Amino acid sequence: AIGSPFGLDHTLTAGIISAKSRTLPGDSLVPFIQTDVAVNPGNSGGPLLNLNGEVIGINSQIFSRTGGFMGLSFAIPIDVAMKVKDELQAHGMVKRGRIGVAIQDVSKELASAFNMPRPEGALVSSVEKGTPSANAGILAGDVIVAVDGKPVTKAVDASRLIGAMKPGQNAKISLLREGQPKELSMVLAETPGDTVVAAAAAPEASPPKLGVMVRALTPEEQQKMGQEGGVVVEQVAGAAARAGIAKGDIILAINNKPVASANDLKRLVDSAGERAAILIERDGARRYVAVKFG
């Protein structure tokens, strides 16, 4: 892994791959590569290379109870990253398909209850009204076993296969209903976005200037902090990561101008020069972070 942890440029760390297609809480669409490569703040966005010098992933996040490296790091597979890049260049955003169901893994007990030979597939627990799945006739209790002929062994497989398809695309869903195979066809809807990219890429898909994804503070968070504005960092890379900004930090101001929304953040970052002083709050303490763009 190559990066600049804690501002130390051109730092190289090495390790082994423990797993592929690892699922992390809150993100079922990315099949993360798990390694024990040392990754710390400032490594995010850097490349993960194999022994042939080929980029196989982008360092993304770590599992930590202290904020520092604890032996578990995760990278976005490069083919997933390149597909996102192509979507951004073509549309300015990433569009993912959805069919409108809630799904879960099939346990041994559930497999026995549904008269299934093996505990595999994605069990449909609910179906949203007016969605492609509802219109096609999918029912709660159905078990999705394949999407366009690609096998589904876990619920996350169905999420990824469907999410990788484009809205408007036709999908064939193979399922088991009361032990009997059934195949349904439907046109995918679009997954609604729930986060805003601060300093988002321009139509020509130039890299984000700051490199963060943020969300607004909830009313409960605002009340707890005694703060009306501010945005919470959900993902961090690029200039922000190099400066030491981390996931969970709350951005309060750019060059002493308050940030009340993601749009404010984008506007202030766009109007800043080569550097900016960013006021953040972390673990109840506020401090300024100097960020150099580019």
Coordinates of N, CA and C in Angstrom, one line a residue, residues 26-200:
G26 N -22.9 -1.2 6.7 CA -23.3 0.0 6.0 C -22.9 0.1 4.6
D27 N -22.3 -1.0 4.0 CA -21.9 -0.9 2.6 C -21.9 -2.4 2.1
S28 N -23.0 -2.7 1.5 CA -23.2 -4.1 0.9 C -22.9 -4.1 -0.5
L29 N -22.6 -3.0 -1.2 CA -22.4 -2.9 -2.6 C -21.0 -3.1 -3.0
V30 N -20.0 -2.9 -2.1 CA -18.6 -3.0 -2.5 C -18.0 -4.3 -1.9
P31 N -17.4 -5.2 -2.8 CA -16.8 -6.4 -2.3 C -15.3 -6.1 -1.9
F32 N -15.1 -5.6 -0.7 CA -13.8 -5.1 -0.3 C -12.8 -6.2 -0.2
I33 N -11.5 -5.8 -0.5 CA -10.4 -6.7 -0.3 C -9.9 -6.5 1.1
Q34 N -9.8 -7.5 1.9 CA -9.3 -7.4 3.2 C -7.8 -7.8 3.3
T35 N -7.0 -6.9 3.9 CA -5.5 -7.2 4.0 C -5.1 -6.9 5.4
D36 N -3.8 -7.2 5.7 CA -3.2 -6.7 7.0 C -2.1 -5.7 6.7
V37 N -2.2 -5.1 5.5 CA -1.3 -4.0 5.1 C -1.6 -2.8 6.1
A38 N -0.6 -2.2 6.7 CA -0.8 -1.1 7.6 C -1.3 0.1 6.8
V39 N -2.5 0.6 7.2 CA -3.1 1.7 6.6 C -3.5 2.7 7.7
N40 N -3.2 3.9 7.6 CA -3.5 4.9 8.6 C -4.0 6.2 7.9
P41 N -4.6 7.2 8.6 CA -5.1 8.4 8.0 C -4.0 9.0 7.1
G42 N -4.4 9.2 5.8 CA -3.4 9.6 4.8 C -3.1 8.6 3.8
N43 N -3.5 7.3 4.1 CA -3.4 6.2 3.1 C -4.6 6.1 2.2
S44 N -5.7 6.6 2.7 CA -7.0 6.4 1.9 C -6.8 7.1 0.6
G45 N -7.3 6.3 -0.5 CA -7.2 6.9 -1.8 C -5.9 6.4 -2.5
G46 N -4.9 5.9 -1.7 CA -3.7 5.4 -2.3 C -3.9 4.0 -2.9
P47 N -2.9 3.6 -3.8 CA -3.1 2.3 -4.4 C -2.7 1.1 -3.6
L48 N -3.3 0.0 -3.8 CA -2.9 -1.3 -3.3 C -2.4 -2.1 -4.5
L49 N -1.1 -2.5 -4.4 CA -0.5 -3.2 -5.5 C -0.2 -4.6 -5.2
N50 N -0.1 -5.5 -6.2 CA 0.4 -6.8 -6.0 C 1.9 -6.9 -6.3
L51 N 2.4 -8.1 -6.2 CA 3.9 -8.2 -6.3 C 4.4 -7.9 -7.8
N52 N 3.5 -7.9 -8.7 CA 3.8 -7.5 -10.1 C 3.8 -6.0 -10.3
G53 N 3.4 -5.2 -9.3 CA 3.3 -3.8 -9.4 C 2.0 -3.3 -10.0
E54 N 1.1 -4.2 -10.1 CA -0.2 -3.9 -10.7 C -1.2 -3.4 -9.6
V55 N -1.9 -2.3 -9.9 CA -2.9 -1.7 -8.9 C -4.1 -2.7 -8.9
I56 N -4.3 -3.2 -7.8 CA -5.5 -4.1 -7.6 C -6.6 -3.6 -6.8
G57 N -6.3 -2.4 -6.1 CA -7.3 -1.8 -5.3 C -7.0 -0.4 -4.9
I58 N -7.9 0.2 -4.2 CA -7.7 1.6 -3.7 C -8.0 1.5 -2.2
N59 N -6.9 1.8 -1.4 CA -7.1 1.8 0.1 C -8.2 2.7 0.5
S60 N -9.1 2.1 1.3 CA -10.4 2.8 1.6 C -10.6 3.0 3.1
Q61 N -10.4 2.0 3.9 CA -10.8 2.2 5.4 C -10.1 1.0 6.2
I62 N -10.2 1.2 7.5 CA -9.6 0.3 8.4 C -10.7 -0.1 9.5
F63 N -10.5 -1.2 10.2 CA -11.2 -1.5 11.4 C -10.4 -1.1 12.6
S64 N -10.9 -0.2 13.4 CA -10.0 0.3 14.5 C -10.9 0.7 15.7
R65 N -10.4 0.4 16.9 CA -11.1 0.9 18.1 C -10.3 2.1 18.7
T66 N -9.2 2.4 18.1 CA -8.4 3.5 18.6 C -8.2 4.7 17.6
G67 N -8.6 4.4 16.4 CA -8.4 5.4 15.3 C -7.1 5.1 14.5
G68 N -6.2 4.2 15.0 CA -5.0 3.8 14.4 C -5.1 2.4 13.8
F69 N -4.1 2.0 13.1 CA -4.1 0.7 12.4 C -4.1 -0.5 13.5
M70 N -5.0 -1.5 13.3 CA -5.0 -2.6 14.2 C -5.0 -3.9 13.5
G71 N -4.5 -3.9 12.3 CA -4.3 -5.2 11.6 C -5.3 -5.5 10.5
L72 N -6.3 -4.7 10.4 CA -7.4 -4.9 9.4 C -7.5 -3.7 8.5
S73 N -7.3 -3.9 7.2 CA -7.5 -2.8 6.3 C -8.2 -3.3 5.1
F74 N -8.9 -2.4 4.4 CA -9.8 -2.7 3.4 C -9.6 -1.8 2.1
A75 N -9.7 -2.5 1.0 CA -9.5 -1.7 -0.3 C -10.6 -2.0 -1.2
I76 N -10.9 -1.0 -2.0 CA -12.0 -1.1 -3.1 C -11.3 -1.8 -4.3
P77 N -11.8 -2.9 -4.8 CA -11.2 -3.6 -5.9 C -11.1 -2.6 -7.1
I78 N -10.1 -2.7 -7.9 CA -9.8 -1.8 -8.9 C -10.9 -1.8 -10.0
D79 N -11.4 -3.0 -10.3 CA -12.5 -3.1 -11.3 C -13.7 -2.4 -10.9
V80 N -14.0 -2.4 -9.6 CA -15.2 -1.6 -9.1 C -14.9 -0.1 -9.2
A81 N -13.7 0.3 -8.9 CA -13.3 1.7 -8.9 C -13.3 2.2 -10.4
M82 N -12.9 1.4 -11.3 CA -12.9 1.8 -12.7 C -14.3 1.9 -13.3
K83 N -15.1 1.1 -12.8 CA -16.5 1.2 -13.3 C -17.2 2.4 -12.7
V84 N -16.9 2.8 -11.5 CA -17.4 4.0 -10.9 C -16.8 5.2 -11.7
K85 N -15.5 5.2 -12.0 CA -14.9 6.2 -12.8 C -15.6 6.4 -14.2
D86 N -15.9 5.3 -14.8 CA -16.6 5.4 -16.1 C -18.0 6.0 -16.0
E87 N -18.7 5.6 -14.9 CA -20.0 6.2 -14.6 C -20.0 7.7 -14.4
L88 N -19.0 8.1 -13.6 CA -18.8 9.5 -13.3 C -18.5 10.3 -14.6
Q89 N -17.7 9.8 -15.4 CA -17.3 10.5 -16.7 C -18.5 10.5 -17.6
A90 N -19.3 9.5 -17.6 CA -20.5 9.5 -18.5 C -21.7 10.2 -18.0
H91 N -21.9 10.2 -16.7 CA -23.2 10.7 -16.2 C -23.0 11.7 -15.1
G92 N -21.8 11.9 -14.5 CA -21.5 12.8 -13.4 C -22.0 12.2 -12.1
M93 N -22.5 11.0 -12.1 CA -22.9 10.3 -10.8 C -22.9 8.8 -11.1
V94 N -23.0 8.0 -10.0 CA -23.1 6.6 -10.2 C -24.6 6.2 -10.0
K95 N -25.1 5.5 -11.0 CA -26.4 5.0 -11.0 C -26.4 3.5 -10.8
R96 N -27.2 3.1 -9.8 CA -27.3 1.7 -9.4 C -28.8 1.2 -9.6
G97 N -28.9 0.0 -10.0 CA -30.2 -0.6 -10.1 C -30.8 -1.1 -8.8
R98 N -32.1 -1.2 -8.7 CA -32.7 -1.7 -7.5 C -34.0 -2.4 -7.9
I99 N -34.5 -3.3 -7.1 CA -35.8 -4.0 -7.4 C -36.8 -3.7 -6.3
G100 N -36.3 -3.3 -5.1 CA -37.3 -2.9 -4.1 C -37.7 -4.0 -3.1
V101 N -36.7 -4.8 -2.7 CA -36.9 -5.8 -1.7 C -36.0 -5.7 -0.5
A102 N -36.4 -6.2 0.6 CA -35.5 -6.4 1.8 C -35.1 -7.8 1.8
I103 N -33.8 -8.1 1.9 CA -33.4 -9.5 1.9 C -32.5 -9.8 3.1
Q104 N -32.3 -11.1 3.3 CA -31.5 -11.6 4.4 C -30.9 -12.9 4.0
D105 N -29.8 -13.4 4.7 CA -29.2 -14.7 4.5 C -30.1 -15.8 4.9
V106 N -29.9 -16.9 4.3 CA -30.7 -18.1 4.6 C -29.9 -19.0 5.6
S107 N -30.3 -19.1 6.8 CA -29.7 -19.9 7.8 C -30.1 -21.3 7.6
K108 N -29.4 -22.2 8.4 CA -29.7 -23.7 8.3 C -31.1 -23.9 8.7
E109 N -31.5 -23.2 9.8 CA -32.9 -23.3 10.3 C -33.9 -22.9 9.3
L110 N -33.6 -21.7 8.6 CA -34.6 -21.2 7.6 C -34.6 -22.1 6.4
A111 N -33.5 -22.7 6.0 CA -33.4 -23.6 4.9 C -34.3 -24.8 5.1
S112 N -34.2 -25.3 6.4 CA -35.0 -26.4 6.7 C -36.5 -26.1 6.7
A113 N -36.8 -24.9 7.2 CA -38.2 -24.5 7.2 C -38.8 -24.3 5.8
F114 N -37.9 -23.9 4.9 CA -38.4 -23.7 3.5 C -38.1 -24.9 2.6
N115 N -37.8 -26.0 3.2 CA -37.6 -27.3 2.5 C -36.5 -27.1 1.4
M116 N -35.4 -26.4 1.7 CA -34.3 -26.2 0.8 C -33.2 -27.1 1.1
P117 N -32.5 -27.7 0.1 CA -31.5 -28.6 0.3 C -30.2 -28.0 1.0
R118 N -30.0 -26.7 0.7 CA -28.8 -26.1 1.3 C -29.2 -24.7 1.8
P119 N -28.5 -24.1 2.8 CA -28.7 -22.8 3.2 C -28.0 -21.7 2.4
E120 N -28.6 -21.4 1.2 CA -28.0 -20.5 0.3 C -29.1 -19.6 -0.3
G121 N -28.7 -18.5 -0.9 CA -29.6 -17.6 -1.6 C -29.9 -16.4 -0.7
A122 N -30.8 -15.6 -1.2 CA -31.2 -14.4 -0.5 C -32.7 -14.4 -0.2
L123 N -33.1 -14.5 1.0 CA -34.5 -14.7 1.4 C -35.2 -13.3 1.4
V124 N -36.2 -13.2 0.7 CA -37.0 -11.9 0.6 C -37.9 -11.8 1.9
S125 N -37.6 -10.7 2.7 CA -38.4 -10.6 3.9 C -39.5 -9.6 3.7
S126 N -39.4 -8.6 2.8 CA -40.5 -7.7 2.5 C -40.3 -7.2 1.1
V127 N -41.4 -6.7 0.5 CA -41.4 -6.2 -0.9 C -42.1 -4.8 -0.8
E128 N -41.4 -3.8 -1.4 CA -41.9 -2.4 -1.4 C -43.0 -2.3 -2.5
K129 N -44.1 -1.6 -2.1 CA -45.2 -1.4 -3.1 C -44.7 -0.5 -4.2
G130 N -45.2 -0.9 -5.4 CA -44.9 0.0 -6.6 C -43.5 -0.2 -7.2
T131 N -42.7 -1.1 -6.7 CA -41.4 -1.3 -7.2 C -41.3 -2.4 -8.2
P132 N -40.2 -2.6 -8.9 CA -40.1 -3.6 -9.9 C -40.4 -5.0 -9.4
S133 N -40.0 -5.3 -8.2 CA -40.2 -6.6 -7.6 C -41.7 -6.8 -7.4
A134 N -42.4 -5.8 -6.8 CA -43.8 -5.9 -6.6 C -44.6 -6.1 -7.9
N135 N -44.2 -5.3 -8.9 CA -44.9 -5.4 -10.2 C -44.7 -6.8 -10.9
A136 N -43.5 -7.3 -10.6 CA -43.2 -8.6 -11.3 C -43.7 -9.8 -10.5
G137 N -44.2 -9.6 -9.3 CA -44.8 -10.7 -8.5 C -43.9 -11.4 -7.5
I138 N -42.8 -10.8 -7.1 CA -42.0 -11.3 -6.1 C -42.7 -11.2 -4.7
L139 N -42.6 -12.3 -3.9 CA -43.4 -12.3 -2.6 C -42.4 -12.5 -1.5
A140 N -42.8 -12.0 -0.3 CA -42.0 -12.3 0.9 C -42.0 -13.8 1.1
G141 N -40.8 -14.4 1.4 CA -40.7 -15.8 1.5 C -40.0 -16.4 0.3
D142 N -40.0 -15.7 -0.8 CA -39.2 -16.2 -2.0 C -37.7 -16.1 -1.7
V143 N -37.0 -17.0 -2.3 CA -35.5 -17.1 -2.1 C -34.9 -16.8 -3.5
I144 N -34.2 -15.7 -3.6 CA -33.5 -15.4 -4.8 C -32.2 -16.2 -4.9
V145 N -32.0 -17.0 -6.0 CA -30.9 -17.9 -6.1 C -30.0 -17.5 -7.3
A146 N -30.4 -16.6 -8.1 CA -29.6 -16.2 -9.2 C -30.1 -14.9 -9.8
V147 N -29.2 -14.0 -10.3 CA -29.6 -12.8 -11.0 C -28.9 -12.8 -12.4
D148 N -29.7 -12.9 -13.4 CA -29.2 -13.0 -14.8 C -28.3 -14.2 -14.9
G149 N -28.6 -15.3 -14.3 CA -27.8 -16.5 -14.4 C -26.6 -16.6 -13.5
K150 N -26.3 -15.5 -12.8 CA -25.2 -15.5 -11.8 C -25.7 -15.9 -10.5
P151 N -25.0 -17.0 -9.9 CA -25.5 -17.5 -8.6 C -25.5 -16.6 -7.5
V152 N -26.5 -16.7 -6.6 CA -26.6 -15.9 -5.3 C -26.5 -16.9 -4.2
T153 N -25.4 -16.9 -3.4 CA -25.2 -17.7 -2.3 C -25.5 -17.0 -1.0
K154 N -25.4 -15.7 -1.0 CA -25.7 -14.9 0.2 C -26.5 -13.7 -0.2
A155 N -27.1 -13.0 0.8 CA -27.9 -11.9 0.5 C -27.1 -10.8 -0.2
V156 N -25.8 -10.6 0.3 CA -25.0 -9.6 -0.3 C -24.7 -9.8 -1.8
D157 N -24.7 -11.0 -2.2 CA -24.5 -11.3 -3.6 C -25.6 -10.7 -4.5
A158 N -26.8 -10.8 -4.0 CA -28.0 -10.3 -4.8 C -27.9 -8.8 -4.8
S159 N -27.5 -8.1 -3.7 CA -27.4 -6.7 -3.6 C -26.3 -6.2 -4.6
R160 N -25.2 -6.9 -4.6 CA -24.1 -6.4 -5.5 C -24.4 -6.6 -7.0
L161 N -25.0 -7.8 -7.3 CA -25.3 -8.1 -8.7 C -26.4 -7.1 -9.2
I162 N -27.4 -6.8 -8.4 CA -28.4 -5.9 -8.9 C -27.9 -4.5 -8.9
G163 N -27.1 -4.1 -7.8 CA -26.6 -2.8 -7.8 C -25.6 -2.5 -8.9
A164 N -25.0 -3.5 -9.4 CA -24.0 -3.3 -10.5 C -24.7 -3.1 -11.9
M165 N -26.0 -3.3 -11.9 CA -26.7 -3.2 -13.2 C -27.3 -1.7 -13.2
K166 N -27.6 -1.3 -14.4 CA -28.1 0.1 -14.6 C -29.6 0.2 -14.5
P167 N -30.1 1.3 -14.0 CA -31.6 1.5 -14.0 C -32.1 1.4 -15.4
G168 N -33.2 0.8 -15.6 CA -33.8 0.6 -16.9 C -33.4 -0.6 -17.6
Q169 N -32.4 -1.3 -17.1 CA -31.9 -2.6 -17.6 C -32.9 -3.7 -17.2
N170 N -33.1 -4.7 -18.1 CA -33.9 -5.8 -17.8 C -33.1 -6.9 -17.0
A171 N -33.7 -7.4 -16.0 CA -33.0 -8.4 -15.2 C -33.9 -9.6 -15.0
K172 N -33.3 -10.8 -15.1 CA -34.0 -12.0 -14.8 C -33.6 -12.5 -13.4
I173 N -34.6 -12.7 -12.6 CA -34.4 -13.1 -11.2 C -34.9 -14.5 -11.1
S174 N -34.0 -15.4 -10.7 CA -34.3 -16.8 -10.5 C -34.5 -17.0 -9.0
L175 N -35.6 -17.7 -8.6 CA -35.9 -17.8 -7.2 C -36.6 -19.2 -6.9
L176 N -36.7 -19.4 -5.7 CA -37.4 -20.6 -5.2 C -38.6 -20.1 -4.4
R177 N -39.8 -20.7 -4.7 CA -41.0 -20.4 -4.0 C -41.6 -21.7 -3.6
E178 N -41.6 -21.8 -2.3 CA -42.1 -23.1 -1.7 C -41.4 -24.3 -2.3
G179 N -40.1 -24.1 -2.5 CA -39.3 -25.2 -3.0 C -39.3 -25.4 -4.5
Q180 N -40.1 -24.6 -5.2 CA -40.2 -24.8 -6.6 C -39.5 -23.6 -7.3
P181 N -38.7 -24.0 -8.4 CA -38.0 -22.9 -9.1 C -38.9 -22.0 -9.9
K182 N -38.6 -20.8 -10.0 CA -39.4 -19.8 -10.7 C -38.5 -18.7 -11.3
E183 N -38.8 -18.2 -12.4 CA -38.0 -17.1 -13.0 C -38.9 -15.9 -13.4
L184 N -38.5 -14.7 -12.9 CA -39.3 -13.5 -13.2 C -38.4 -12.5 -13.9
S185 N -39.0 -11.7 -14.7 CA -38.2 -10.7 -15.4 C -38.8 -9.3 -15.0
M186 N -37.9 -8.3 -14.9 CA -38.3 -7.0 -14.5 C -37.3 -6.0 -14.9
V187 N -37.8 -4.7 -15.0 CA -36.9 -3.6 -15.4 C -36.5 -2.9 -14.1
L188 N -35.2 -2.7 -14.0 CA -34.7 -2.2 -12.7 C -35.0 -0.7 -12.5
A189 N -35.3 -0.3 -11.3 CA -35.4 1.1 -11.0 C -34.1 1.6 -10.5
E190 N -34.0 2.9 -10.1 CA -32.8 3.5 -9.7 C -32.7 3.7 -8.2
T191 N -31.6 3.3 -7.6 CA -31.4 3.5 -6.2 C -31.3 4.9 -5.9
P192 N -32.1 5.5 -4.9 CA -32.0 6.9 -4.6 C -30.7 7.1 -3.8
G193 N -30.1 8.3 -4.0 CA -28.8 8.6 -3.3 C -29.2 9.2 -1.9
D194 N -28.3 8.9 -0.9 CA -28.6 9.4 0.4 C -27.4 10.2 1.0
T195 N -26.3 10.4 0.1 CA -25.2 11.2 0.5 C -24.9 12.2 -0.5
V196 N -24.2 13.3 -0.2 CA -23.8 14.3 -1.1 C -22.3 14.4 -1.2
V197 N -21.8 14.5 -2.4 CA -20.4 14.6 -2.6 C -20.0 16.1 -2.5
A198 N -19.2 16.4 -1.5 CA -18.7 17.8 -1.3 C -17.6 18.0 -2.4
A199 N -17.7 19.2 -3.0 CA -16.7 19.6 -4.0 C -16.8 18.5 -5.1
A200 N -18.0 18.2 -5.6 CA -18.1 17.1 -6.5 C -17.4 17.4 -7.8

